[in-house]
Coordinates of C-alpha atoms in Angstrom, one line a residue:
M1 CA -23.9 -45.4 -3.4
A2 CA -20.4 -46.3 -2.2
T3 CA -19.0 -44.4 0.8
I4 CA -16.2 -42.1 -0.1
E5 CA -13.6 -41.4 2.6
L6 CA -12.1 -37.9 2.2
D7 CA -8.9 -36.9 4.1
E8 CA -8.8 -33.6 5.9
A9 CA -6.9 -31.8 3.1
T10 CA -9.3 -32.9 0.4
L11 CA -12.3 -31.9 2.5
Q12 CA -10.8 -28.5 3.1
G13 CA -10.2 -28.2 -0.6
Q14 CA -13.9 -28.8 -1.2
A15 CA -14.9 -26.3 1.5
E16 CA -12.7 -23.7 -0.2
I17 CA -14.4 -24.2 -3.6
W18 CA -17.8 -23.8 -2.0
R19 CA -16.6 -20.6 -0.4
F20 CA -15.2 -19.2 -3.7
M21 CA -18.3 -20.3 -5.6
F22 CA -20.5 -18.1 -3.5
S23 CA -18.1 -15.3 -2.7
F24 CA -20.4 -13.0 -4.6
A25 CA -22.8 -13.3 -1.6
D26 CA -20.5 -11.1 0.4
S27 CA -20.6 -8.4 -2.3
M28 CA -24.4 -8.6 -2.6
A29 CA -24.9 -8.4 1.2
L30 CA -22.6 -5.4 1.4
K31 CA -24.4 -3.7 -1.5
S32 CA -27.7 -4.2 0.2
A33 CA -26.3 -2.7 3.4
V34 CA -25.2 0.4 1.5
E35 CA -28.5 0.7 -0.4
L36 CA -30.4 0.5 2.9
R37 CA -28.0 2.9 4.6
I38 CA -27.6 0.6 7.6
A39 CA -24.3 2.1 8.6
D40 CA -25.7 5.6 8.4
I41 CA -28.7 4.7 10.5
I42 CA -26.6 3.2 13.3
H43 CA -24.2 6.2 13.1
S44 CA -27.0 8.7 13.4
H45 CA -28.1 7.1 16.7
G46 CA -24.5 7.3 18.1
R47 CA -24.8 3.9 19.7
A48 CA -25.7 0.2 19.1
I49 CA -29.3 -0.3 18.1
T50 CA -31.7 -3.1 17.5
L51 CA -33.0 -4.5 14.1
S52 CA -36.4 -2.9 14.8
Q53 CA -34.8 0.5 15.2
I54 CA -32.8 0.0 12.0
A55 CA -35.9 -1.1 10.1
S56 CA -37.9 1.9 11.4
C57 CA -35.4 4.3 9.8
I58 CA -35.0 2.6 6.4
D59 CA -36.1 5.0 3.6
G60 CA -36.0 7.9 5.9
G61 CA -38.8 7.0 8.2
G62 CA -39.6 3.4 8.0
T63 CA -41.6 1.3 5.6
P64 CA -44.5 -0.7 7.0
S65 CA -43.4 -3.6 4.8
S66 CA -39.8 -3.7 6.0
D67 CA -39.0 -7.4 6.5
I68 CA -37.0 -7.7 9.7
T69 CA -36.4 -11.4 9.2
T70 CA -34.7 -10.8 5.8
L71 CA -32.7 -7.9 7.4
A72 CA -31.6 -10.2 10.2
R73 CA -30.3 -12.8 7.8
I74 CA -28.3 -10.3 5.8
M75 CA -26.9 -8.8 9.0
R76 CA -26.0 -12.2 10.3
L77 CA -23.6 -12.7 7.4
L78 CA -22.2 -9.2 7.7
V79 CA -21.5 -9.7 11.4
R80 CA -19.8 -13.0 10.5
R81 CA -17.6 -11.0 8.1
K82 CA -16.9 -8.4 10.8
I83 CA -18.6 -5.6 8.8
F84 CA -20.9 -5.0 11.8
T85 CA -20.8 -6.2 15.4
V86 CA -23.7 -7.5 17.5
H87 CA -24.1 -7.3 21.3
H88 CA -26.6 -9.5 23.2
P89 CA -27.8 -7.7 26.3
S90 CA -27.5 -9.7 29.5
D91 CA -31.2 -8.9 30.4
G92 CA -32.3 -11.0 27.4
G93 CA -33.3 -7.9 25.3
D94 CA -33.1 -7.7 21.5
P95 CA -29.6 -7.9 20.0
E96 CA -28.0 -4.5 19.3
Y97 CA -25.9 -3.8 16.2
D98 CA -23.0 -1.4 16.0
L99 CA -20.4 -0.1 13.5
T100 CA -16.8 -1.5 13.1
N101 CA -13.8 0.0 11.5
S102 CA -15.0 -1.6 8.2
S103 CA -18.6 -0.4 8.3
R104 CA -17.4 3.2 8.9
W105 CA -16.3 3.1 5.3
L106 CA -19.9 2.7 4.2
L107 CA -21.1 6.0 5.6
H108 CA -22.5 8.1 2.7
D109 CA -21.8 11.5 4.0
S110 CA -18.2 10.9 5.0
D111 CA -15.3 12.3 3.0
Q112 CA -13.6 9.0 3.4
T113 CA -16.3 6.6 2.1
L114 CA -16.3 3.7 -0.3
A115 CA -20.1 3.5 -0.5
P116 CA -20.5 4.9 -4.1
M117 CA -17.7 2.5 -5.3
I118 CA -19.6 -0.5 -3.8
L119 CA -22.8 0.6 -5.7
M120 CA -20.9 1.1 -8.9
E121 CA -18.8 -2.1 -9.0
N122 CA -21.8 -4.3 -8.1
H123 CA -24.1 -2.7 -10.7
P124 CA -25.3 -5.3 -13.2
L125 CA -23.7 -3.4 -16.1
L126 CA -20.3 -3.6 -14.5
V127 CA -20.6 -7.1 -13.3
A128 CA -21.6 -8.4 -16.8
P129 CA -18.0 -8.2 -18.3
W130 CA -16.7 -10.5 -15.6
H131 CA -18.8 -13.3 -17.2
C132 CA -16.9 -12.8 -20.4
F133 CA -13.3 -13.8 -19.2
S134 CA -13.3 -17.3 -20.7
Q135 CA -14.6 -15.9 -24.0
C136 CA -11.7 -13.3 -23.9
V137 CA -9.2 -16.1 -23.3
K138 CA -10.5 -18.1 -26.3
E139 CA -11.0 -15.1 -28.7
G140 CA -9.1 -12.2 -27.4
G141 CA -10.8 -8.8 -27.2
A142 CA -12.2 -6.6 -24.5
A143 CA -14.6 -8.1 -21.9
F144 CA -16.6 -4.9 -21.6
K145 CA -17.2 -4.6 -25.3
K146 CA -18.1 -8.3 -25.5
A147 CA -20.7 -7.8 -22.8
H148 CA -22.2 -4.5 -24.0
G149 CA -21.1 -4.0 -27.6
R150 CA -19.3 -0.8 -26.8
E151 CA -16.6 0.7 -24.5
I152 CA -17.3 1.9 -21.0
W153 CA -17.0 5.5 -22.0
D154 CA -19.5 5.2 -24.8
L155 CA -22.0 3.5 -22.4
A156 CA -21.5 6.3 -19.9
S157 CA -22.1 9.0 -22.6
E158 CA -25.4 7.3 -23.6
N159 CA -26.7 6.5 -20.1
P160 CA -26.9 9.5 -17.7
E161 CA -27.8 7.3 -14.7
F162 CA -24.8 5.0 -15.3
N163 CA -22.6 8.0 -15.9
R164 CA -23.6 9.5 -12.6
L165 CA -23.0 6.1 -10.8
F166 CA -19.6 5.8 -12.5
N167 CA -18.5 9.4 -11.7
D168 CA -19.6 9.0 -8.0
G169 CA -17.7 5.8 -7.7
M170 CA -14.5 7.4 -9.2
A171 CA -14.9 10.5 -7.1
C172 CA -15.1 8.7 -3.8
T173 CA -12.0 6.5 -4.5
S174 CA -10.1 9.6 -5.7
K175 CA -10.8 11.3 -2.3
V176 CA -9.6 8.3 -0.4
V177 CA -6.3 8.1 -2.4
T178 CA -5.9 11.9 -2.3
G179 CA -6.1 11.8 1.5
A180 CA -3.4 9.1 1.5
I181 CA -1.1 11.1 -0.8
L182 CA -1.4 14.2 1.4
S183 CA -0.7 12.3 4.6
G184 CA 1.9 9.9 3.3
Y185 CA 3.9 12.0 0.9
K186 CA 4.3 15.4 2.6
E187 CA 8.1 15.4 2.2
G188 CA 7.9 14.5 -1.5
L189 CA 5.7 17.5 -2.2
S190 CA 7.5 20.0 0.1
S191 CA 10.4 20.7 -2.4
I192 CA 8.3 21.2 -5.6
G193 CA 7.7 24.6 -7.0
S194 CA 5.3 23.7 -9.8
L195 CA 3.4 20.5 -10.4
V196 CA 1.3 19.4 -13.4
D197 CA -1.4 16.7 -12.8
V198 CA -1.6 14.7 -16.1
G199 CA -5.0 13.3 -16.6
G200 CA -6.2 15.3 -13.7
G201 CA -9.9 15.4 -14.7
T202 CA -11.6 18.4 -13.2
G203 CA -8.7 19.2 -10.8
G204 CA -9.7 17.5 -7.6
L205 CA -6.3 16.1 -6.8
I206 CA -4.1 19.1 -7.7
S207 CA -6.4 21.5 -5.9
E208 CA -6.1 19.5 -2.7
I209 CA -2.3 19.4 -3.1
V210 CA -2.1 23.1 -3.6
K211 CA -4.4 23.8 -0.7
A212 CA -2.1 21.7 1.6
H213 CA 1.1 23.1 0.0
P214 CA 0.3 26.7 -1.1
H215 CA 3.8 27.3 -2.4
I216 CA 3.1 24.9 -5.3
K217 CA 2.0 26.4 -8.6
G218 CA -0.6 23.8 -9.8
V219 CA -1.5 22.8 -13.3
N220 CA -4.4 20.6 -14.1
F221 CA -3.9 19.0 -17.5
D222 CA -6.5 16.9 -19.3
L223 CA -8.4 16.8 -22.6
Q224 CA -9.9 20.1 -23.6
H225 CA -13.6 19.0 -23.1
V226 CA -12.7 17.7 -19.6
V227 CA -10.9 20.8 -18.3
S228 CA -13.6 23.1 -19.8
A229 CA -15.9 21.8 -17.2
A230 CA -13.5 22.2 -14.3
P231 CA -14.2 24.7 -11.6
P232 CA -11.7 27.4 -10.7
Y233 CA -9.3 26.7 -7.8
D234 CA -6.9 29.1 -6.1
G235 CA -3.3 28.4 -7.2
V236 CA -4.4 26.1 -10.1
C237 CA -4.6 26.7 -13.8
H238 CA -6.4 24.4 -16.2
I239 CA -4.7 23.5 -19.5
G240 CA -6.3 21.4 -22.2
G241 CA -4.3 19.1 -24.4
D242 CA -3.3 15.5 -25.3
M243 CA -0.7 13.7 -23.1
F244 CA 0.3 11.7 -26.1
Q245 CA 1.4 14.9 -27.9
A246 CA 3.0 17.1 -25.2
I247 CA 2.7 17.9 -21.5
P248 CA 3.1 21.4 -19.9
N249 CA 6.4 22.2 -18.3
A250 CA 6.7 22.0 -14.5
D251 CA 9.2 20.9 -11.8
A252 CA 7.3 17.6 -11.5
V253 CA 4.5 15.6 -12.9
I254 CA 1.9 13.6 -11.0
M255 CA -0.3 10.9 -12.5
K256 CA -2.9 9.1 -10.4
W257 CA -4.4 6.0 -11.8
V258 CA -3.6 7.0 -15.4
L259 CA -0.9 4.6 -16.6
H260 CA -2.9 1.5 -15.6
D261 CA -5.4 2.3 -18.3
W262 CA -2.8 2.0 -21.0
S263 CA -0.6 -0.6 -22.8
D264 CA 3.2 -0.7 -22.2
E265 CA 3.8 1.0 -25.5
D266 CA 1.3 3.9 -24.7
C267 CA 2.8 4.2 -21.2
I268 CA 6.3 4.6 -22.6
K269 CA 5.0 7.4 -24.9
I270 CA 3.3 9.2 -22.0
L271 CA 6.4 8.9 -19.8
S272 CA 8.7 10.1 -22.6
N273 CA 6.5 13.2 -22.8
C274 CA 6.7 13.6 -19.0
R275 CA 10.5 13.5 -19.2
N276 CA 10.5 16.3 -21.8
A277 CA 8.3 18.4 -19.5
I278 CA 10.5 18.4 -16.4
P279 CA 14.0 19.5 -15.5
K280 CA 16.7 16.9 -16.4
K281 CA 18.4 17.1 -13.0
E282 CA 15.9 18.0 -10.2
G283 CA 12.7 16.9 -12.0
K284 CA 10.6 13.9 -11.1
V285 CA 7.5 12.0 -12.0
I286 CA 5.1 11.0 -9.2
I287 CA 3.1 7.9 -10.3
V288 CA 0.3 6.9 -8.0
E289 CA -0.6 3.3 -8.9
V290 CA -0.9 -0.2 -7.6
V291 CA 2.3 -2.2 -7.4
V292 CA 1.4 -5.9 -7.6
K293 CA 3.4 -8.0 -5.1
L294 CA 3.3 -11.6 -6.2
D295 CA 4.1 -12.9 -2.6
G296 CA 2.8 -9.9 -0.7
N297 CA 1.0 -10.3 2.5
G298 CA 0.1 -6.7 3.4
P299 CA -3.5 -5.5 4.0
F300 CA -3.9 -4.4 0.4
D301 CA -1.8 -6.9 -1.5
D302 CA -4.7 -9.1 -2.5
M303 CA -6.3 -6.1 -4.2
G304 CA -3.5 -5.8 -6.7
F305 CA -4.5 -9.1 -8.3
I306 CA -8.2 -8.2 -8.1
F307 CA -7.7 -4.7 -9.6
D308 CA -5.8 -6.3 -12.4
L309 CA -8.8 -8.4 -13.3
L310 CA -10.9 -5.3 -12.8
M311 CA -8.9 -3.6 -15.5
L312 CA -9.4 -6.7 -17.7
A313 CA -13.2 -6.4 -17.1
H314 CA -13.6 -2.7 -17.7
S315 CA -10.8 -1.4 -19.8
R316 CA -9.1 -2.1 -23.1
G317 CA -5.4 -2.8 -22.7
G318 CA -5.2 -1.6 -19.1
K319 CA -3.5 -3.7 -16.4
E320 CA -1.9 -3.5 -12.9
R321 CA 1.9 -4.1 -12.9
T322 CA 4.5 -5.7 -10.7
E323 CA 7.7 -3.7 -9.9
V324 CA 9.5 -5.6 -12.7
E325 CA 6.8 -4.5 -15.2
W326 CA 7.0 -0.9 -13.9
K327 CA 10.8 -0.9 -14.2
K328 CA 10.5 -1.9 -17.8
I329 CA 8.2 0.9 -18.9
L330 CA 10.0 3.5 -16.8
E331 CA 13.3 2.6 -18.5
G332 CA 11.5 2.8 -21.8
G333 CA 10.3 6.3 -21.0
G334 CA 13.7 7.5 -19.9
F335 CA 13.5 6.9 -16.1
S336 CA 16.1 4.2 -15.0
R337 CA 16.1 5.5 -11.4
Y338 CA 13.1 5.2 -9.2
K339 CA 11.9 4.4 -5.7
I340 CA 8.6 3.0 -4.4
I341 CA 7.1 4.8 -1.4
N342 CA 4.3 3.2 0.6
I343 CA 1.3 5.4 1.5
P344 CA -1.7 4.4 3.6
A345 CA -3.8 3.2 0.6
L346 CA -4.0 0.3 -1.8
T347 CA -1.8 2.4 -4.2
S348 CA 1.9 3.2 -3.8
I349 CA 3.9 6.1 -5.1
I350 CA 6.6 5.4 -7.6
E351 CA 8.9 8.4 -7.7
A352 CA 10.9 8.3 -10.9
Y353 CA 13.8 10.5 -12.0
P354 CA 14.8 11.3 -15.6
D355 CA 18.0 9.9 -17.1
H356 CA 20.7 12.6 -17.8
D357 CA 21.7 13.0 -21.4

């Protein structure tokens, strides 16, 4: 076989392809750490601990068959990825593993956790549609339906275990984003007298906003069967209806991760109804969504591209949008003026103001 001389750039290109080819290994190692509750075990000790100590606590009290060698190999990659850190004692004792700023997001009992989302997004049912992308390019259609023969909501209604996994994943990300809204958008909420959360589910977001800003009269608006299961909250009323028909009147409307589920045409219809629901002069719509930055280098900017493919995998017609794409649908819905506000999350706030007649 002839010797092939590769220059440094070509060799680097090959290395990159190997890395991307097996990038799923990071996700699977992370998933195993969440399933084994490794971060929780370390956290419960309040200090760095050895692999033997971690293994002794797996499944609540240790399993005699725990394979420490396998655990060590998984942890070696996660240390390499800076999910955990390892300390080698100077006396030659066993290496001790500790948490990092990353692994603290894996704690199950924390209000600010991504653990349920990791389990959800790496479940075989949700990974399967990603294998259908090339088929979608050739034939069109929705990846999730190609993989499972039905939409994600239909699968959730038929499969209680998957429905619980899905709801837990959505709830944890909602808490994370809600926390970012409350800390990063205080001024924007301070001048609002009444606020309707369109597509608010069972009222988690609006209840937290009203709790932090008691002067706001909160309205949680979603489909009737959704709000009928919503618990009571002080300062919040639940209203059932269809956002494509009409939206309850308020000083402002908030929508968190709603418009990315819909086509441009549907978004314009929803925004038009929002415009009809708020005052023409002082009213505003608060859109909490990803803004894709084509050349962005911020800590969350890569996620805009990944979330766009996530929408391709799991929704029909949903997508993440650049500022240019947001501007187009905002103008179509009667909002030619807007500003983008950064909050400490992968989402931004798009504050849009209605055109005057």
